[in-house]
XYZ file of C-alpha atoms in Angstrom:
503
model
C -17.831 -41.809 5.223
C -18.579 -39.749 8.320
C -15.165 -37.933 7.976
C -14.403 -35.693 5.778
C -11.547 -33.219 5.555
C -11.944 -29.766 3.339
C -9.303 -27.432 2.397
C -9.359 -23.395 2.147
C -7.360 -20.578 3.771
C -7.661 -17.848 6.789
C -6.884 -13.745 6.201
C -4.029 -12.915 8.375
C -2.650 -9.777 6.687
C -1.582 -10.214 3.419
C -1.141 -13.380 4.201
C -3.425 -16.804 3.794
C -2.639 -19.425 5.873
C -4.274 -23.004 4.860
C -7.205 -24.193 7.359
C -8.645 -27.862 7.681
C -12.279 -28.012 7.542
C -12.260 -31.148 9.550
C -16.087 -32.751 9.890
C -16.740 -35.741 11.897
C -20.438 -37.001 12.118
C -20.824 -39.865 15.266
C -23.377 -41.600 16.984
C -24.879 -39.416 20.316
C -26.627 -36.450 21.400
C -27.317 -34.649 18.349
C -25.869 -31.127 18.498
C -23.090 -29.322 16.220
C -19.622 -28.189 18.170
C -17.734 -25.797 16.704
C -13.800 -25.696 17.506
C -11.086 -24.122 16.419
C -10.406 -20.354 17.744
C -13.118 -19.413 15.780
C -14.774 -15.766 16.348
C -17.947 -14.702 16.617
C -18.834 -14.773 12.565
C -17.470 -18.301 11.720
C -19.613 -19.517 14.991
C -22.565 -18.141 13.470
C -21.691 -20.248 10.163
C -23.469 -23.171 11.993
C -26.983 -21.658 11.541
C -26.297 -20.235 7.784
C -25.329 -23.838 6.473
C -28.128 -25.076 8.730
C -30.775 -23.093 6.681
C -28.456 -22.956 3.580
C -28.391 -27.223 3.054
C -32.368 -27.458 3.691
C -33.169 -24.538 1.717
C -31.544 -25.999 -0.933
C -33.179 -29.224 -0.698
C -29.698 -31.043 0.932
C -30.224 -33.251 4.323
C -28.337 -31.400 7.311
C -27.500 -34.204 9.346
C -29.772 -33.357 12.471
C -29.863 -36.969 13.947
C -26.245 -37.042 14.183
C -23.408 -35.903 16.569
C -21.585 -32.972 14.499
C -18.003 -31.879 15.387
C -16.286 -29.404 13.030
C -12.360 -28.236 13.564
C -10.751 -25.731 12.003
C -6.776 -26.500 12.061
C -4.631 -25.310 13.052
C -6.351 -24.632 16.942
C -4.055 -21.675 17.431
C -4.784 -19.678 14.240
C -7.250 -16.928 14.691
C -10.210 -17.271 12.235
C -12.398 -14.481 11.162
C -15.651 -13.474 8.711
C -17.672 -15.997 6.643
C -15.911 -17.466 4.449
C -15.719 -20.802 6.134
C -19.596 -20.916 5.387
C -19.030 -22.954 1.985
C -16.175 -25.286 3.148
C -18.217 -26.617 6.243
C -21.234 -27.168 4.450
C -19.387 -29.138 1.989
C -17.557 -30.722 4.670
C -21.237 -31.534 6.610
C -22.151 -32.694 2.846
C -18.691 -35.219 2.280
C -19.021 -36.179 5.406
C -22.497 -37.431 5.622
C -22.556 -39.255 1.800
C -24.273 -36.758 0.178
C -21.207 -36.034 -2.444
C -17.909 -37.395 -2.702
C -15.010 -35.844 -1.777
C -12.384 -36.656 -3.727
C -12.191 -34.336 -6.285
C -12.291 -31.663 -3.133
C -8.669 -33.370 -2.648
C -6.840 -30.675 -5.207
C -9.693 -27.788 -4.689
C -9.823 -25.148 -2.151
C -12.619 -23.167 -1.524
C -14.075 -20.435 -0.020
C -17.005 -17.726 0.465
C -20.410 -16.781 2.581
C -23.435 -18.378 2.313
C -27.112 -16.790 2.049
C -30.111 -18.589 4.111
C -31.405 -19.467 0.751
C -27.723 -20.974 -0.703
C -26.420 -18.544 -2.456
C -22.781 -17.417 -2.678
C -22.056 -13.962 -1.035
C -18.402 -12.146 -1.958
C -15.994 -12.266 0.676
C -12.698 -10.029 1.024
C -9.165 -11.194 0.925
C -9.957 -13.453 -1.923
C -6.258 -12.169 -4.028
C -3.842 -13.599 -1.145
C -5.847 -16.632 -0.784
C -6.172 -17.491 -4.875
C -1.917 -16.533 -4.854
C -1.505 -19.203 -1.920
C -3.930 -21.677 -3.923
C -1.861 -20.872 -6.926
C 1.425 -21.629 -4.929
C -0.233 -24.761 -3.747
C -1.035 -25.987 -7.204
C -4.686 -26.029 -6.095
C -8.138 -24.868 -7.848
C -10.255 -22.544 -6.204
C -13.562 -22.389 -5.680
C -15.319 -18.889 -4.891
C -18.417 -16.749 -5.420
C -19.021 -15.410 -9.008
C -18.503 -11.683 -7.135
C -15.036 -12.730 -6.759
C -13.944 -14.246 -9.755
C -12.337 -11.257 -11.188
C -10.334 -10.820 -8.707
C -9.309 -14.219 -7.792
C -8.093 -14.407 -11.827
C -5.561 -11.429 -11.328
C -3.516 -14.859 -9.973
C -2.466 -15.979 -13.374
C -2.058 -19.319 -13.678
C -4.652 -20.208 -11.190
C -7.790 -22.237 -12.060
C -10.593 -20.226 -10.645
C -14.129 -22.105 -10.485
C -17.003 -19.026 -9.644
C -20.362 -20.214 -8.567
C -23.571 -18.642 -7.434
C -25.029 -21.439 -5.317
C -24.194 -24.419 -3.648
C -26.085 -26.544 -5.733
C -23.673 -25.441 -8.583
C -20.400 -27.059 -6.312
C -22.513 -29.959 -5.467
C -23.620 -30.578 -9.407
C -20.175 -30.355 -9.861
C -18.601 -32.921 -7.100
C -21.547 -35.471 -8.786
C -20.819 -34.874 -12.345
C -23.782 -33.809 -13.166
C -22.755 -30.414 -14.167
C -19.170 -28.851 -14.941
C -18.219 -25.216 -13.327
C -16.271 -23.682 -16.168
C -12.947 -22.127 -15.264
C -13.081 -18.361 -15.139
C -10.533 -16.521 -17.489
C -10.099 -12.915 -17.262
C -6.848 -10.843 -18.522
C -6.347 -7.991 -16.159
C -5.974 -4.423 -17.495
C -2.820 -3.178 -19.033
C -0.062 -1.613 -16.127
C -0.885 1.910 -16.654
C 1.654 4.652 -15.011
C -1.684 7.424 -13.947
C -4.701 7.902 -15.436
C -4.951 9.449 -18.656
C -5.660 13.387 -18.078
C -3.005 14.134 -15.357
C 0.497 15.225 -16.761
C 2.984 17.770 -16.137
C 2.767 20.052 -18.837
C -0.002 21.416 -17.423
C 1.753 23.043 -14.586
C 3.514 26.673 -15.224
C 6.363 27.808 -13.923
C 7.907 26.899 -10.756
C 11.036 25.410 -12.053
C 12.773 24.505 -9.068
C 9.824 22.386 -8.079
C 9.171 20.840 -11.059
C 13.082 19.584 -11.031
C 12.165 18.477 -7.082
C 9.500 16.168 -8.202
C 11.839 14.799 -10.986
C 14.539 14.122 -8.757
C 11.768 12.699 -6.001
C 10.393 10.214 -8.993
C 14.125 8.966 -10.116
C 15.512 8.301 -7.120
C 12.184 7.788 -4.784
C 12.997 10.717 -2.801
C 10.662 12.144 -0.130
C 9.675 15.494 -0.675
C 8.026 18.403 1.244
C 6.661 21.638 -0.775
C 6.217 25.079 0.757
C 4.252 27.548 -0.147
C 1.839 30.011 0.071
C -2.317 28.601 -0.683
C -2.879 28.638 -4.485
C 0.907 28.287 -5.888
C 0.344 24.760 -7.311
C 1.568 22.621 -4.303
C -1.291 20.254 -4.672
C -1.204 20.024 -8.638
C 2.438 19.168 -7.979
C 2.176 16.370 -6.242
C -0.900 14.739 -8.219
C 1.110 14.771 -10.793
C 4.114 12.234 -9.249
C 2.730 9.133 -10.042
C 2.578 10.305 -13.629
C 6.504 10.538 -14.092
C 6.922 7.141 -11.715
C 7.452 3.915 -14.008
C 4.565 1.517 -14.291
C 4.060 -1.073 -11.844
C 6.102 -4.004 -12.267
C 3.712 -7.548 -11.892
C 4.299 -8.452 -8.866
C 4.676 -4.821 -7.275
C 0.503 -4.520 -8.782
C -0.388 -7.912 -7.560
C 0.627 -6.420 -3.552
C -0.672 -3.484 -4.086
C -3.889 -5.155 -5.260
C -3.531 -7.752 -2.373
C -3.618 -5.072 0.043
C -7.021 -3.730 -1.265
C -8.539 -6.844 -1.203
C -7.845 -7.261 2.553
C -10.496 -4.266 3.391
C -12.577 -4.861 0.403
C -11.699 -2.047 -1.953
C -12.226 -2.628 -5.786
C -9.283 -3.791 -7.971
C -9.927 -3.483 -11.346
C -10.209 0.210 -11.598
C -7.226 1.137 -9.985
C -5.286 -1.901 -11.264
C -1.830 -1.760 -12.033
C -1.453 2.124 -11.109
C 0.915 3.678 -8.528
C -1.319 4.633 -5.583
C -2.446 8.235 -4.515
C -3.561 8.369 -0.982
C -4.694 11.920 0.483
C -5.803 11.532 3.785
C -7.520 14.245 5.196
C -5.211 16.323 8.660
C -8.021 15.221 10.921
C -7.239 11.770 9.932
C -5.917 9.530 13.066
C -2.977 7.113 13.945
C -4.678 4.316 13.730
C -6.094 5.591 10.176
C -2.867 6.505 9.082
C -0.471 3.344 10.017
C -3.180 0.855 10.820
C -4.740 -1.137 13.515
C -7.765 -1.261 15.704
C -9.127 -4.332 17.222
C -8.992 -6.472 14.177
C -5.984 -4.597 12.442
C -6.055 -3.864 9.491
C -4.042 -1.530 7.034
C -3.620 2.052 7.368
C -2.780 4.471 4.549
C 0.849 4.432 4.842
C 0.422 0.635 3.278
C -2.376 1.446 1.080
C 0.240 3.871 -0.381
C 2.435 0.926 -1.006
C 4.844 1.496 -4.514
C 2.507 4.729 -4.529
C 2.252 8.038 -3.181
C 1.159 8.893 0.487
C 0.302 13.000 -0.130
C -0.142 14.642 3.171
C -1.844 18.312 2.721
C -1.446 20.736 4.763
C 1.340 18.760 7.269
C 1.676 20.944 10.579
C -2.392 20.315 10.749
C -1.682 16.531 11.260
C -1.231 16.132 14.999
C 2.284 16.233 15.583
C 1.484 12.243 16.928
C -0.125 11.561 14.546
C 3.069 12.478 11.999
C 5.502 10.574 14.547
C 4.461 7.167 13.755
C 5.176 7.078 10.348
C 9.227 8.043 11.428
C 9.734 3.916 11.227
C 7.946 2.601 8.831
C 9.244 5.143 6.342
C 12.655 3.756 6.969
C 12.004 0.276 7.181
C 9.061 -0.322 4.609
C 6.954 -2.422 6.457
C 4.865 -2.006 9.614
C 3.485 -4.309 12.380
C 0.502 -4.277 14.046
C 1.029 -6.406 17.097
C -2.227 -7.906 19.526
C -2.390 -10.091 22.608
C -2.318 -13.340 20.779
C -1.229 -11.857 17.032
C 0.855 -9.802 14.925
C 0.648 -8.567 11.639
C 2.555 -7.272 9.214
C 1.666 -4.772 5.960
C 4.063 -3.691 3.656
C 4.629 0.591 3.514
C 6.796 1.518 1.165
C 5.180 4.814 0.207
C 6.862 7.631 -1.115
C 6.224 10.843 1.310
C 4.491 14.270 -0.787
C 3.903 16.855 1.709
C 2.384 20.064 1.312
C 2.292 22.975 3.950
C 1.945 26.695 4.127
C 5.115 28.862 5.582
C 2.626 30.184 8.576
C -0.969 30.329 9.650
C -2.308 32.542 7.357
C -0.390 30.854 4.349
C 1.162 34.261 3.091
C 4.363 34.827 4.768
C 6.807 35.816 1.577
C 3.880 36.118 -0.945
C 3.854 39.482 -2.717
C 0.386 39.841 -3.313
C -1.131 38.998 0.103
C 0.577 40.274 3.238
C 0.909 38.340 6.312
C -0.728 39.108 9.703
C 1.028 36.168 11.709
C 3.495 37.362 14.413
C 6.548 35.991 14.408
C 5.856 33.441 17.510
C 3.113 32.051 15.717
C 4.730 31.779 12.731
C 7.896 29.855 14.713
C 4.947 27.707 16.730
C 3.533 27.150 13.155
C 6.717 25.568 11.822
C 8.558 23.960 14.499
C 4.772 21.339 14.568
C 7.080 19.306 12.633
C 9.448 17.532 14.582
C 13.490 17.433 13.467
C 13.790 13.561 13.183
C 10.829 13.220 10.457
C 12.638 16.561 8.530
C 15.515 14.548 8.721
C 13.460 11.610 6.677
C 12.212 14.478 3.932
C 15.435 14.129 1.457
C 13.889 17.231 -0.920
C 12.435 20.368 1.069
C 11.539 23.137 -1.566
C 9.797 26.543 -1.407
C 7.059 27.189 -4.185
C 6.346 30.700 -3.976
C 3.879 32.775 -6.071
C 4.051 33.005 -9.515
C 3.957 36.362 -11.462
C 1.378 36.642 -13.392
C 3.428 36.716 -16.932
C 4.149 33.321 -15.990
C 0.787 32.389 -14.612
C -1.280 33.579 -17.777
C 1.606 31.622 -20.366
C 0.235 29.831 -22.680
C 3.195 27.865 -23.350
C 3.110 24.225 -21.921
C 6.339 22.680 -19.212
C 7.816 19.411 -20.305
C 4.802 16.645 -20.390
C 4.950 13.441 -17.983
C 6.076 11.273 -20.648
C 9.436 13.248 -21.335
C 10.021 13.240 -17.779
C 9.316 9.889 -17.210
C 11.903 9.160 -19.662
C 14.324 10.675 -17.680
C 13.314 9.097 -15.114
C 13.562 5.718 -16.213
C 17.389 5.885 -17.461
C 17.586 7.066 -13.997
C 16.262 4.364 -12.395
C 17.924 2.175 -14.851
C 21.202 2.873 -13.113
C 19.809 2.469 -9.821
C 19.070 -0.838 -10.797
C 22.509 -2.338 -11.098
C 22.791 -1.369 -7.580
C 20.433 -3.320 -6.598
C 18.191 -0.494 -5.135
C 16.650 2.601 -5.544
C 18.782 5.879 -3.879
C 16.678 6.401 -1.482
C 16.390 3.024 0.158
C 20.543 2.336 -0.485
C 22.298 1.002 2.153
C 24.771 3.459 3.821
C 27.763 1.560 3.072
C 26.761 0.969 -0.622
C 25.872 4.660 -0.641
C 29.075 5.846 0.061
C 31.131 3.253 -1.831
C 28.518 4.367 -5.068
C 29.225 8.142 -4.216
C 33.127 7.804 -3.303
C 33.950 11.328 -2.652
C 37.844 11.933 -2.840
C 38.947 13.893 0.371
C 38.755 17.251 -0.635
C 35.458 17.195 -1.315
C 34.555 15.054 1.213
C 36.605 17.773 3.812
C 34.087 20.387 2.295
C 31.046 18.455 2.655
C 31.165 18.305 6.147
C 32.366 21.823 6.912
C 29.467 22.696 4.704
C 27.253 20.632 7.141
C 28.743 21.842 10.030
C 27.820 25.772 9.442
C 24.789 24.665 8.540
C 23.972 22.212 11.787
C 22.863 19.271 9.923
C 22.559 15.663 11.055
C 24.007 12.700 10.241
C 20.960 11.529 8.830
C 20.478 14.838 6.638
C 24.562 14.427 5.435
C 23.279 10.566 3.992
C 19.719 12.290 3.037
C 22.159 14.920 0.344
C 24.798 12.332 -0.502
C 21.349 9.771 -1.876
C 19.551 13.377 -3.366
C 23.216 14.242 -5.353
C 23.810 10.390 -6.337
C 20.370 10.885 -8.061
C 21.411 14.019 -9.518
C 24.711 12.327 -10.768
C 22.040 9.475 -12.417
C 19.491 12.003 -14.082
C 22.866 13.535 -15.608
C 25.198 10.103 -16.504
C 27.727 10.861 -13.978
C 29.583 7.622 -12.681
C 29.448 9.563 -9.489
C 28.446 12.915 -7.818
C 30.590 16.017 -8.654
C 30.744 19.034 -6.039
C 27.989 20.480 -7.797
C 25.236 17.957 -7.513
C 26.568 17.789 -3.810
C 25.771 21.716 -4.089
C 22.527 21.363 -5.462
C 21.441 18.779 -2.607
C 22.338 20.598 -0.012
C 20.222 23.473 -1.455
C 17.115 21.201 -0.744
C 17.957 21.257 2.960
C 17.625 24.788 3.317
C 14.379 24.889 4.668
C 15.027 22.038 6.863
C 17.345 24.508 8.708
C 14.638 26.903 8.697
C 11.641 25.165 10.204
C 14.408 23.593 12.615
C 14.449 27.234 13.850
C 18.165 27.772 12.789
């Protein structure tokens, strides 16, 4: 047979397009011709399968005319995990194996000089699309963990080609790999609310943020528990749901991080003020995703938020309302999921200790309006929950009597989301038409509403942004809808909104 045809799979994103391994071996100048939109690293495949097949003691056809195409033409491929398909292609092709039981297999991963199997990343989109495709799959023994978080899948690990080519002759069997991935697990064990004292109206903030998936922005001077706050969300979220852990494991694969230990939590991404755009949303040359998508059905916490470069903070406006984000290139786009929930933290001026008690502040009042107004109106508008934490007193701060825990919280939480449910989706992300048909304000109150948001110059997006915030009040209570006090208590989270706004 001097054809032979091998399936596997590209990275594009989160997603894994199939690829043909097509190898032809014909009579002519001997030489090897690579095609396919392949870049620089699958090229260089053609001397690591060189050295790989005669290192193992395998012929590489050298007297022979080799053409390999990857298909389709116009699909960008990247890295080295080609490496194993085209040497078993080379192999099939020349009579060294047989290929049909490479007819329901895919397979993928790097090969050393000597013929070993080197991890590759991406593996969890690519054993999902196998899975889809009723396929096996073939990868290195570094991988096989992750490759078995697709349940259902029949993952084959090796550690050398000899193993696959034992296999193909029947002269050895790879055994499937089985693994059961870790329990769904709301935080880490450790890390619950009880631990934080005082600071009611926060604490309520983050419960109303968790039931309804609520943005939120705390304010306060350094050392009032802003941080502890917000490390402290995922704890009160629900547990990942199966398929919400397999993305948010899928996106980790893409640049390589490990699964298992954060596997089935809610994300909580810090990234440092200094961090850039591209760092943030994503992108670069090769894009890849940014941590606004490593966030995803997590956390994003942003410390210290007028130190981000006001830029910087722009670019997340859009994908905070829309979810997703794409990364588009001359001849490629991708898109990464991003629905984070927003945690910011930020001090009310420079020094930090404008309204704190025990420290006074040395800021005039044109730095302290320079300070504040970093943050630009339309991405206030996208913070539902703005809250001040100020400085405990130190009765409360030396109490040795415990808040309510995570886990009574969560509860809370959950009957909250419960409701939200039947909807059809969460508060926050609630379509404006569904929003006000769930809310369905009788006139009067609707009449007072928006004289209330008149005196107090708030947008259109900030009246939606209170009517989601008291909807989720109405659920944490049991109220078919919201009452004039929820509406109250909603608009009370908009306060500083008017304040950093300069009004």
């Amino acid at each position: 047979m001097t054809l032979a045809i091998i399936n596997t799979r590209a990275s594009l994103g989160l997603d894994a397009p199939e690829v043909l391994v097509e190898v032809h071996l014909a009579n002519g100048l001997p030489g090897l011709t690579l095609v396919g939109l392949a870049e620089a690293a699958v090229k260089e495949s053609r001397e690591r399968v060189r050295s790989a097949l005669i290192n193992a003691g395998l012929e590489f056809p050298t007297t022979r005319r080799i053409t390999l195409n990857l298909a389709p033409a116009d699909l960008p491929k990247e890295g080295g995990r080609f490496d194993l398909p085209i040497a078993l292609g080379i192999l099939v092709a020349s009579g060294q194996v047989p290929g049909e039981a490479l007819e329901t297999i895919e397979c993928l991963g790097e090969l050393a000089l000597d013929g070993k199997l080197r991890p590759v990343t991406g593996v969890l989109p690519v054993a999902l699309a196998a899975r889809r495709a009723g396929r096996a799959l073939i990868v290195p023994r570094a991988n096989a963990d992750e490759a078995a978080l697709a349940s259902g899948l029949e993952v084959l690990p090796v550690e050398h080609l000899l193993e696959v080519v034992a296999h193909l002759l029947g002269q050895r069997h790879i055994a499937a790999h089985h693994a059961e991935p870790p329990p769904l697990e709301a935080v880490a064990s450790g890390i619950d609310l009880a631990e934080v004292r005082g600071q009611h109206q926060a604490r309520r903030a983050l419960e109303i943020a968790a039931a309804g998936g609520h943005n939120l922005l705390l304010a306060g001077p350094p050392g009032t528990g802003k941080t502890m706050l917000a490390s402290r969300l995922p704890g009160i979220l629900p547990p990942l749901e199966e398929d919400e852990a397999l993305e948010v494991a899928a996106i980790r694969s893409v640049i390589g991080l490990p699964l298992t230990d954060q596997w089935g939590r809610r994300p909580f991404r810090t990234p440092h003020h200094t961090a850039s755009a591209v760092a943030l949303v994503g992108g670069g040359s090769k894009p890849r995703p940014g941590e606004i998508s490593l966030a995803h059905h997590g956390v994003l916490f942003l410390d210290e938020l007028p130190e981000f470069a006001r830029s910087v903070l722009e670019v997340m406006r859009e994908p905070m309302e829309s979810g997703t984000i794409s990364l588009s290139r001359a001849n490629h786009q991708r898109r990464y999921p991003a629905r984070f929930q927003l945690v910011a933290a930020m001090n009310p001026c420079p020094c930090g200790h404008l309204g704190d008690p025990r420290n006074r502040c040395h800021c005039s009042a044109a730095q302290i309006q320079r300070y504040q107004q970093r943050l630009s109106g339309p991405l206030l508008d996208r913070i539902d929950l703005q809250v001040e934490v100020p400085a405990l007193p130190p009765e409360q701060l030396t109490s040795q009597q415990p808040g309510e825990s995570s886990a009574t919280v969560r509860e809370r939480v959950l009957a909250a989301r419960a409701r939200q449910a039947r909807r059809g989706a969460l508060n926050a992300y609630l379509p404006g038409r569904e929003l006000e048909a769930a809310c369905a304000l009788d006139t009067a109150t609707r009449a007072w509403l928006a004289g209330v948001l008149e005196r107090l110059n708030l947008s259109a997006r900030a009246y939606h942004r209170v009517l989601r915030v008291a909807l989720t009040l109405a659920d944490l209570t049991g109220d078919a809808r919201p009452e004039r006090r929820q509406l109250m208590e909603a608009i009370g989270y908009r306060q500083l909104d008017r304040l950093l706004k300069g009004g």
